[in-house]
XYZ file of C-alpha atoms in Angstrom:
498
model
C 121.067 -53.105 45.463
C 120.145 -53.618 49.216
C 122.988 -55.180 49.954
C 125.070 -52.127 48.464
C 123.114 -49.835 50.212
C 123.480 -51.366 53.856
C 126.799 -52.445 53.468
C 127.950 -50.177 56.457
C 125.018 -50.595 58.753
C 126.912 -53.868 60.761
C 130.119 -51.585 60.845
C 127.695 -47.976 61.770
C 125.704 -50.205 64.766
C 129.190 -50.374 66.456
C 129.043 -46.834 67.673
C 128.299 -45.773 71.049
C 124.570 -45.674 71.814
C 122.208 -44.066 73.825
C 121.753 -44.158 77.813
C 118.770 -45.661 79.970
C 117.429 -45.722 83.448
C 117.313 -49.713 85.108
C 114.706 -49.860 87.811
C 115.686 -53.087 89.409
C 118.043 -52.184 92.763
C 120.145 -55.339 91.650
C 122.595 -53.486 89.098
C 123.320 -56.817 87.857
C 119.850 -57.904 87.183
C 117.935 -57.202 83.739
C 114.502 -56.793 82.817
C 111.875 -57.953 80.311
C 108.726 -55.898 80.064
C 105.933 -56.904 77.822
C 104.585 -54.739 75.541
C 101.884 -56.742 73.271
C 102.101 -59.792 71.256
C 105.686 -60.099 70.528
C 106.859 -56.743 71.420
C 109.181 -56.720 74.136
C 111.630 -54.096 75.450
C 114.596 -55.921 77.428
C 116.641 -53.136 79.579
C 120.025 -53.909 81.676
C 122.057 -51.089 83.694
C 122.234 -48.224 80.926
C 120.880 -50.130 77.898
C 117.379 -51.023 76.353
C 116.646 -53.321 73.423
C 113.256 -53.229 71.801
C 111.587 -56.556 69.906
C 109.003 -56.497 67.472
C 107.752 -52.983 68.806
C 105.505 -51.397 66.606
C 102.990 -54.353 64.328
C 100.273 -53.315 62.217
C 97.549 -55.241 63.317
C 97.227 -58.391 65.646
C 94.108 -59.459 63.249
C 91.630 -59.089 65.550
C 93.394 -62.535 67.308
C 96.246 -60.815 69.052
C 96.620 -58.012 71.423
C 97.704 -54.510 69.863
C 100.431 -52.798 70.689
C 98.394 -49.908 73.258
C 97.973 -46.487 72.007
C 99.841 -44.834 74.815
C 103.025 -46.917 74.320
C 102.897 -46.354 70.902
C 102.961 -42.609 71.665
C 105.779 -42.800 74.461
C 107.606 -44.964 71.965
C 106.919 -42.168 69.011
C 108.321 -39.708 71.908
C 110.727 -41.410 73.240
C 109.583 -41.020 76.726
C 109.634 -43.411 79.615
C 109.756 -46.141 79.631
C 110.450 -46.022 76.193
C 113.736 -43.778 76.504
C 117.051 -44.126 75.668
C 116.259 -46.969 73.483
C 119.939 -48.554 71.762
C 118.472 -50.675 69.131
C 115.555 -52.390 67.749
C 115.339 -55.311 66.565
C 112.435 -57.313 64.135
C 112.078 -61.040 63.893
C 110.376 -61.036 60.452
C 107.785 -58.803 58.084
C 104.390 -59.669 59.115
C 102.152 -57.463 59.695
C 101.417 -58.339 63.359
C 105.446 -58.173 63.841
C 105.912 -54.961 61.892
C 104.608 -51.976 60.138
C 107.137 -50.598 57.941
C 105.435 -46.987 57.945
C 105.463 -46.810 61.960
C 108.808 -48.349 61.720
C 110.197 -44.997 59.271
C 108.593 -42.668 62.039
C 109.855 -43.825 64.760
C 113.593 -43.761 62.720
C 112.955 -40.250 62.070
C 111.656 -38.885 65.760
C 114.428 -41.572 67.859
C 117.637 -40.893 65.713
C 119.966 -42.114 68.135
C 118.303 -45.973 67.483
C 119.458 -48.542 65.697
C 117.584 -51.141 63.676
C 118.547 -54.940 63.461
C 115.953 -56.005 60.895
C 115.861 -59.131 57.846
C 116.390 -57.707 53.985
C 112.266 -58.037 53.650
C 111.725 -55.712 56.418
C 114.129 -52.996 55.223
C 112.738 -53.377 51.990
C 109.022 -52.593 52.904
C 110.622 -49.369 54.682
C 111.781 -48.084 51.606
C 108.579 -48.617 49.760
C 106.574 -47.047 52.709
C 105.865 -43.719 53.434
C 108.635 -41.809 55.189
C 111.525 -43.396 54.235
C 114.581 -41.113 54.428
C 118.272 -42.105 52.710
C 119.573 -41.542 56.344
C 118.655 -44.179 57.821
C 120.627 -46.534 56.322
C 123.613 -45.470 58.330
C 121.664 -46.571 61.189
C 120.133 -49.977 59.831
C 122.616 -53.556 60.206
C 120.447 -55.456 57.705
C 120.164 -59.301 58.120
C 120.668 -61.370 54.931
C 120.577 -65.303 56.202
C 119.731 -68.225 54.210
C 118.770 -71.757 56.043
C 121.522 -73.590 56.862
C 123.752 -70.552 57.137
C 126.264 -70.161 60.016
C 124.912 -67.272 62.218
C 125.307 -63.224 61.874
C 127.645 -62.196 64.884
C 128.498 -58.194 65.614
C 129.157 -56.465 68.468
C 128.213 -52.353 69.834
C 129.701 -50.967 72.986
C 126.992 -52.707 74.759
C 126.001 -55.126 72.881
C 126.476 -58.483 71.188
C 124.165 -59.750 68.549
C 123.751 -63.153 67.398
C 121.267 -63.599 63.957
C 120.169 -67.498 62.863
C 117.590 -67.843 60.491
C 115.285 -70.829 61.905
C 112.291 -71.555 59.667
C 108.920 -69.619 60.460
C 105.869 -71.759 62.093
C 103.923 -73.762 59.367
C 107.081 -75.125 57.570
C 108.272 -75.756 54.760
C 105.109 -73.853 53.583
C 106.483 -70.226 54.869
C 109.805 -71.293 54.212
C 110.444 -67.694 52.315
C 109.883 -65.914 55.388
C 113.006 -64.426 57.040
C 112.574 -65.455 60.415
C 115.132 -64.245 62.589
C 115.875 -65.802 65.651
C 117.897 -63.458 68.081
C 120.681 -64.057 70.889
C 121.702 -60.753 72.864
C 124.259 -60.149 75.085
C 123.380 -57.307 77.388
C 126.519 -54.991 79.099
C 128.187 -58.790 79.464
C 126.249 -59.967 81.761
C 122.356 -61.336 80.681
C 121.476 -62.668 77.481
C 118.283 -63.172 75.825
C 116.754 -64.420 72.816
C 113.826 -63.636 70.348
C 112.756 -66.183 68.526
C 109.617 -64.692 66.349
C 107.348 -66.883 65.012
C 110.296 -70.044 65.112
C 108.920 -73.678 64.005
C 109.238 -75.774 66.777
C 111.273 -78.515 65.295
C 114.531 -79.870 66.761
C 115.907 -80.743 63.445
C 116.197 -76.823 62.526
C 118.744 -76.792 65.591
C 120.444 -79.093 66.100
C 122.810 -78.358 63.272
C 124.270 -75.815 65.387
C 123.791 -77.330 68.884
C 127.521 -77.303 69.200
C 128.972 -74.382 66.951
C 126.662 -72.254 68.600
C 123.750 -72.851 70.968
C 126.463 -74.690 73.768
C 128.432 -71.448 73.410
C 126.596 -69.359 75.383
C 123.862 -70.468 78.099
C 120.591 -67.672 77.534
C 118.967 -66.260 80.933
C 115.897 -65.950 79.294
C 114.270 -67.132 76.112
C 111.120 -65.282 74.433
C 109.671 -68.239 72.346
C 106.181 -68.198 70.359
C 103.993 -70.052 73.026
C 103.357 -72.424 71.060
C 106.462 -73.855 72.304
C 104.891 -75.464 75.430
C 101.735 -77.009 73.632
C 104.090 -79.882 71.167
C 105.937 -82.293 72.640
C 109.568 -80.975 71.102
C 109.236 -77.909 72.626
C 111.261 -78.232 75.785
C 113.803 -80.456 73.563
C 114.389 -77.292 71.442
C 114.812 -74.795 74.248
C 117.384 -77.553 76.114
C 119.621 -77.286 72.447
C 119.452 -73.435 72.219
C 120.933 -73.426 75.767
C 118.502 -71.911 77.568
C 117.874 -71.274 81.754
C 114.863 -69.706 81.540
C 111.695 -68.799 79.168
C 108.591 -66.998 78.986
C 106.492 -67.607 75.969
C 105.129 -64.902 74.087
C 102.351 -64.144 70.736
C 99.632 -65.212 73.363
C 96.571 -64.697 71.570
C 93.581 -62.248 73.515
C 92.043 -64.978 74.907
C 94.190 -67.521 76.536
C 94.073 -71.444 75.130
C 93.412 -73.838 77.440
C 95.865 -75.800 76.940
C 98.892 -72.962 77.152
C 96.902 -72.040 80.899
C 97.761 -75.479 81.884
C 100.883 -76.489 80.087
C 102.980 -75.238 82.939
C 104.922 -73.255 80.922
C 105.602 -69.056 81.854
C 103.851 -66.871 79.656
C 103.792 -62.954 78.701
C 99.662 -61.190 78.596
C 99.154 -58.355 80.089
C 100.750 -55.158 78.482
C 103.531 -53.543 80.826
C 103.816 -57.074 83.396
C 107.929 -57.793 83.965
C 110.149 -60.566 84.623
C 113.570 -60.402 86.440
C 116.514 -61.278 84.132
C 119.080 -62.874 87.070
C 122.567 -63.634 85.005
C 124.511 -66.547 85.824
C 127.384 -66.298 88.660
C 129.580 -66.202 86.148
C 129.608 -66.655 82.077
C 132.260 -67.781 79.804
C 131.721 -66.549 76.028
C 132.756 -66.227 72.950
C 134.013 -62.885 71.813
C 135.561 -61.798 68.310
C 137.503 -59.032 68.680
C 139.197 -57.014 65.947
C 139.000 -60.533 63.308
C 140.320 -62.912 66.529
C 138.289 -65.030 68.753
C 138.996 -65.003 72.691
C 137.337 -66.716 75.166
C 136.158 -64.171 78.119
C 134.452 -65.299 81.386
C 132.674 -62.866 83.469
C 132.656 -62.778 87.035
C 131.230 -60.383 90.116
C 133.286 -58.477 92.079
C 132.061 -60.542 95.575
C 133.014 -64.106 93.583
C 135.467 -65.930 95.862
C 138.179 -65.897 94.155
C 141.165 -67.240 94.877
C 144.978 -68.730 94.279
C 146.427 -72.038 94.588
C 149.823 -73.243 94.616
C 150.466 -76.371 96.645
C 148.107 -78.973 98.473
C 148.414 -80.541 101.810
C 151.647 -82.538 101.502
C 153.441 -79.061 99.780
C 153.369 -80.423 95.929
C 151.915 -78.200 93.558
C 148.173 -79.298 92.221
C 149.569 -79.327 88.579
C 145.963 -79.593 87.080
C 142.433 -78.200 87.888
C 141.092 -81.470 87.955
C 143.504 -82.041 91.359
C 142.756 -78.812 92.827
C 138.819 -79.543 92.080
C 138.951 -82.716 93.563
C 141.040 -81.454 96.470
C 138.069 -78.360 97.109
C 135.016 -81.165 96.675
C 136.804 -83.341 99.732
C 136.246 -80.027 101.890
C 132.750 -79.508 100.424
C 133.367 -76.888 97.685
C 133.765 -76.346 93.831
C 135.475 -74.972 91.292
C 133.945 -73.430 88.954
C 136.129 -71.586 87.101
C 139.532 -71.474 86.849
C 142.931 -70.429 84.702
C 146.608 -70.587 85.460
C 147.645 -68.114 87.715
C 151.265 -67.034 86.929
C 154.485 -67.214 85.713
C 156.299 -70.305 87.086
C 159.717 -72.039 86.980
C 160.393 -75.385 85.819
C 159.536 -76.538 90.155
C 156.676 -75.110 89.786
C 157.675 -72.109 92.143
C 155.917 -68.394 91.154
C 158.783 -66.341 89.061
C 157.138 -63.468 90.741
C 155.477 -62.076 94.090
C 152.740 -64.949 95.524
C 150.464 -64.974 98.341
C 148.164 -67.636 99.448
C 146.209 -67.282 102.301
C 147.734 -64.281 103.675
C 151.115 -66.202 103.360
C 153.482 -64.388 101.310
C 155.487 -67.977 99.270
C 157.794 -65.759 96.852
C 159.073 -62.126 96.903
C 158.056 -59.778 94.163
C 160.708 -58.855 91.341
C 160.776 -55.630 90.034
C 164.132 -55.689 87.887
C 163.403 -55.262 84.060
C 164.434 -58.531 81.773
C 164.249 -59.879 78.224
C 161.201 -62.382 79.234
C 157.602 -61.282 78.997
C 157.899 -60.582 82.676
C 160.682 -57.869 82.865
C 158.699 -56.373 80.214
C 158.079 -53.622 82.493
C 156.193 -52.170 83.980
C 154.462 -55.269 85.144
C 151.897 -55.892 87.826
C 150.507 -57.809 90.285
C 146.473 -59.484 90.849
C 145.367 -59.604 94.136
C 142.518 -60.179 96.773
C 141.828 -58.387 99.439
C 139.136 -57.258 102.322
C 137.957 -54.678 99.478
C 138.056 -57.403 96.513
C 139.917 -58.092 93.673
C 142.306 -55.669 91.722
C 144.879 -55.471 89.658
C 147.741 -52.672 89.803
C 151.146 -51.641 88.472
C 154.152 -53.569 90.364
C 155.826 -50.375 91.865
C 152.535 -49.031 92.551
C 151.363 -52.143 94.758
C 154.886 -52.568 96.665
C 154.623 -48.332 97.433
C 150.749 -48.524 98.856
C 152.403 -51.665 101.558
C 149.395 -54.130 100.772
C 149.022 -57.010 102.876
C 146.310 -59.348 100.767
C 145.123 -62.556 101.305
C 145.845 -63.569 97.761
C 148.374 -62.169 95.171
C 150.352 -63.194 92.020
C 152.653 -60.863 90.437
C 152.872 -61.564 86.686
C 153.628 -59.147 82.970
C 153.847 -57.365 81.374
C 150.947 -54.891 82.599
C 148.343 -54.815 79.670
C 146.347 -51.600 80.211
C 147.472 -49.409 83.096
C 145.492 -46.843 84.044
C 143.527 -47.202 80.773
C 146.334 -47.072 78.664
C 148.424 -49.998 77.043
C 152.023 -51.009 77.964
C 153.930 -48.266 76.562
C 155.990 -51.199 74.723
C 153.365 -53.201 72.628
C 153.299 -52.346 69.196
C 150.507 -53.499 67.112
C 152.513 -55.016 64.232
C 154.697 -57.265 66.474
C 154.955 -60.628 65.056
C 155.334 -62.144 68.284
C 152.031 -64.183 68.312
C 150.526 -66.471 71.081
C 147.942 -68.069 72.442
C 147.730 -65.887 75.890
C 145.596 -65.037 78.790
C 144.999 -62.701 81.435
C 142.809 -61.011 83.734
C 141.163 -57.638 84.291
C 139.018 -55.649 87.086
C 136.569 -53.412 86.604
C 133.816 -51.853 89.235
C 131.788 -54.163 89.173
C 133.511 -57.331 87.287
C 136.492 -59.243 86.899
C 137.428 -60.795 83.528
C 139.201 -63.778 82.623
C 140.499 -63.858 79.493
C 141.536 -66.560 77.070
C 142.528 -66.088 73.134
C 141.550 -68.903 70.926
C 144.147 -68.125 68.574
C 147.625 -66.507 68.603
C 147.521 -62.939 68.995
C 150.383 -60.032 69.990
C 150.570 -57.966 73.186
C 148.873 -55.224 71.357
C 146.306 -56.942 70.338
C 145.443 -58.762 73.447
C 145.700 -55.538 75.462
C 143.374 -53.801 73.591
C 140.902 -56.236 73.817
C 140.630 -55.673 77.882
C 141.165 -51.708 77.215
C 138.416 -51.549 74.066
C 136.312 -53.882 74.682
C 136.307 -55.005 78.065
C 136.603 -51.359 79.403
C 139.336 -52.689 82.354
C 141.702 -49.641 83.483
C 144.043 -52.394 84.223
C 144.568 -55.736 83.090
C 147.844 -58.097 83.518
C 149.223 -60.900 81.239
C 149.243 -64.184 83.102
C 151.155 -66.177 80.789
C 151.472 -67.697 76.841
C 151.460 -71.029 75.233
C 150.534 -73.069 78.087
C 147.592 -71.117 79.000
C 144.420 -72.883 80.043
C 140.613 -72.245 81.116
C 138.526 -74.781 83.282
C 134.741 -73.986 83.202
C 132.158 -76.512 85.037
C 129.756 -75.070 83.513
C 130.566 -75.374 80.177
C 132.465 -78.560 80.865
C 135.594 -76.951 79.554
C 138.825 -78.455 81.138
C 141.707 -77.601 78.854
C 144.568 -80.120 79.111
C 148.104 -79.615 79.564
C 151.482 -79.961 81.080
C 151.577 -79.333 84.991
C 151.236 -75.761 86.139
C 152.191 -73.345 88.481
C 149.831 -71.185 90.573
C 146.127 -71.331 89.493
C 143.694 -68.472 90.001
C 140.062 -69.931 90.551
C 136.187 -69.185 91.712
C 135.381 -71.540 94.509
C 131.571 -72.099 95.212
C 130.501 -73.021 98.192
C 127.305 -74.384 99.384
């Protein structure tokens, strides 16, 4: 019966959600502020996440959630504002009161809940339980062993495992949710609730889903830096950074001197930095695309030829060619259209040297699909804009490749795609926003509708172009991704630099 009645909630949560205030000047930067035991509220740019917010009791052992937060929470007054979705770990009392839980759906009904079936379940038998709120619930149903929950809001992307609850297998019918959230794109955390500290419980998906996606910050029970697994479980799940939480009232020893970071005192913070850049999995509309997320001030550039004028052919030549000068790639994809020499079909500059002229005339290739466009760098950053557009406004970058069709201009798609084209390949491409640029890769072959709509729906670009089909390719050093291939044409790659 549950599972009829929260059938929509997954496909509900994917409606736009409520707006927040970040305090960090960073725009970039998250936060995590503690609330009590395992309650935490996580906030990036315009978005807040809640954990665990509202137990019944911490037993006399753990700190209560205060009074006045539960009020501003009731309220939905600052800091407690805005809030886009909570999410519980698992029914225990000191995790969740299901009565507090069906007030706070009734006052803050722009929120969402994430919660396990046994959690929903004690809603409905408590007090206050309304019908409504099941448009507004995504219920988690996971058994062990199961591959991971994945769904996606305008903000958000939510990862559910179940990993066995501390004490097993003796609480082994406890839905313990473990949690990995993608804030806005750029930070990620995870909730683990009251996980067993056990590599084995991992490890099956160390490489279907832990390596796919580093976390910025882990919220682990902190019992995680007391056994001697604990830092082996946190290196599987992927993890750069962790601050346990469920601290009892009065410190243990041990945790004081473990060395590990640790949540205490009701309203303390930590920073949430995200990585200089992050390659992740994203399933959009039933396909899965690869899309890495860089800042605006990345140095990015394009590369054609190396020092005796032959093209590098492969990121592992252009990488090696960068670390003889001192610098690294970190990221890179192939840059262009390019005939069989190697030679840019379209309009390239490296450098501030213009190597090919741009082409404007309409053809029955993917590039005189027009209109088509052109990426480029200059002293403002990068962008990406319509062909005719770029050669009118007499830009002078350092770096440019001209490449199509267009795939969202303006914020619309190419006037030509049409979603049921058969034409179906593996593709990439690259898109600018204010404040990030995207690189895009489909795992799987899609159309030009399909892949457009991605960068327009999901992404949020006002312009993206089409780099190429078939042969395309992502290098990531931080993943260790290097995709093999035939030799290519102009690449388009991050450079770091000591």
């Amino acid at each position: 019966m549950l599972k009829q009645i929260f059938s929509v909630g997954i496909a509900l949560l994917g409606v736009s959600i409520a707006q927040a205030h970040n305090p960090k000047s960073d725009p970039k930067n998250g936060e995590a502020r503690y609330i009590a035991n395992e309650a935490v509220m996580i906030s990036q740019g315009d978005t807040k996440i809640l954990f665990d917010p509202l137990p019944l009791t911490g037993f006399g052992t753990y700190p209560d959630v205060p009074e006045k937060d539960v009020k501003a929470m009731m309220a939905g007054t600052a800091p407690y504002d805005g809030v886009d979705a909570v999410f519980i770990s698992h029914a225990h009392r000191d995790h969740f009161s299901a009565e507090a839980m069906n007030s706070y759906m009734a006052r803050q009904t722009e929120t969402r809940l994430v919660a396990p079936l046994q959690a929903i379940a004690m809603m409905i038998a408590a007090p206050g339980w309304d019908d409504a709120f099941k448009k507004r619930i995504a219920p988690i149903k996971l058994n062990f062993g199961s591959a991971p929950v994945r769904f996606q809001t305008d903000t958000l992307d939510i990862e559910a495992v179940r990993i066995p609850h501390s004490g097993w297998p003796g609480r082994a019918d406890i839905e313990n949710i473990v949690y990995r959230i993608t804030l806005n794109d750029l930070i990620t955390v995870a909730h683990m609730g009251d996980a067993d500290i056990n590599p084995v419980h991992y490890k099956p998906l160390a490489e279907s889903h832990w390596s796919l996606k580093k976390t910025d910050l882990a919220l682990p029970p902190y019992w995680i830096y007391m056994v001697p697994d604990g830092e082996r479980v946190l290196e599987i799940m992927n993890v750069r950074e962790s601050v346990g939480i469920h601290v009892p009232i009065e410190v243990p020893a041990v945790l004081k001197t473990s060395g590990g970071d640790f949540f205490h005192i009701n309203g303390e913070t930590r920073v949430i930095e995200p990585a200089h850049q992050s390659c992740a999995p994203v399933t959009f509309d039933k396909a899965d695309f690869t899309v890495c997320t860089v800042p605006r001030d990345a140095d990015i550039r394009l590369f054609l030829n190396d020092g005796q004028s032959k093209p590098y052919g492969s990121f592992s030549k252009l990488d090696d060619a960068l670390a003889a000068k001192g610098e690294t790639l970190s990221l890179a994809m192939n840059g262009g259209m390019y005939h069989d020499d190697r030679r840019p079909v379209g309009h390239y500059v490296e450098n501030g040297t213009a190597e090919q002229s741009r082409m404007t005339r309409a053809s029955k290739d993917n590039f005189g699909l027009l209109p088509n466009g052109v990426f480029y760098v200059d002293d403002t950053g990068p962008a990406v804009m319509e062909t005719q557009a770029f050669k009118a406004k007499g830009l002078t970058p350092r770096f440019a490749t001209q490449s199509g069709p267009m795939l969202v201009i303006d914020g619309a798609l190419h006037p030509r795609f049409r979603k049921n084209s058969t034409s179906r390949k593996r593709r990439n491409g690259i898109g600018v926003t204010e404040d990030q640029v995207y690189f895009v890769i489909s795992e799987a072959p899609v159309n030009f509708h399909h892949f457009g709509r991605l960068f327009r729906d999901h992404l949020k670009t006002p312009n993206a172009l089409y780099l190429d089909g078939v042969i395309s390719r992502l290098y990531d050093a931080q993943s260790g991704r290097n995709d093999p291939g035939l030799r290519m044409g102009p690449i388009v790659g991050v450079v770091d630099t000591p």
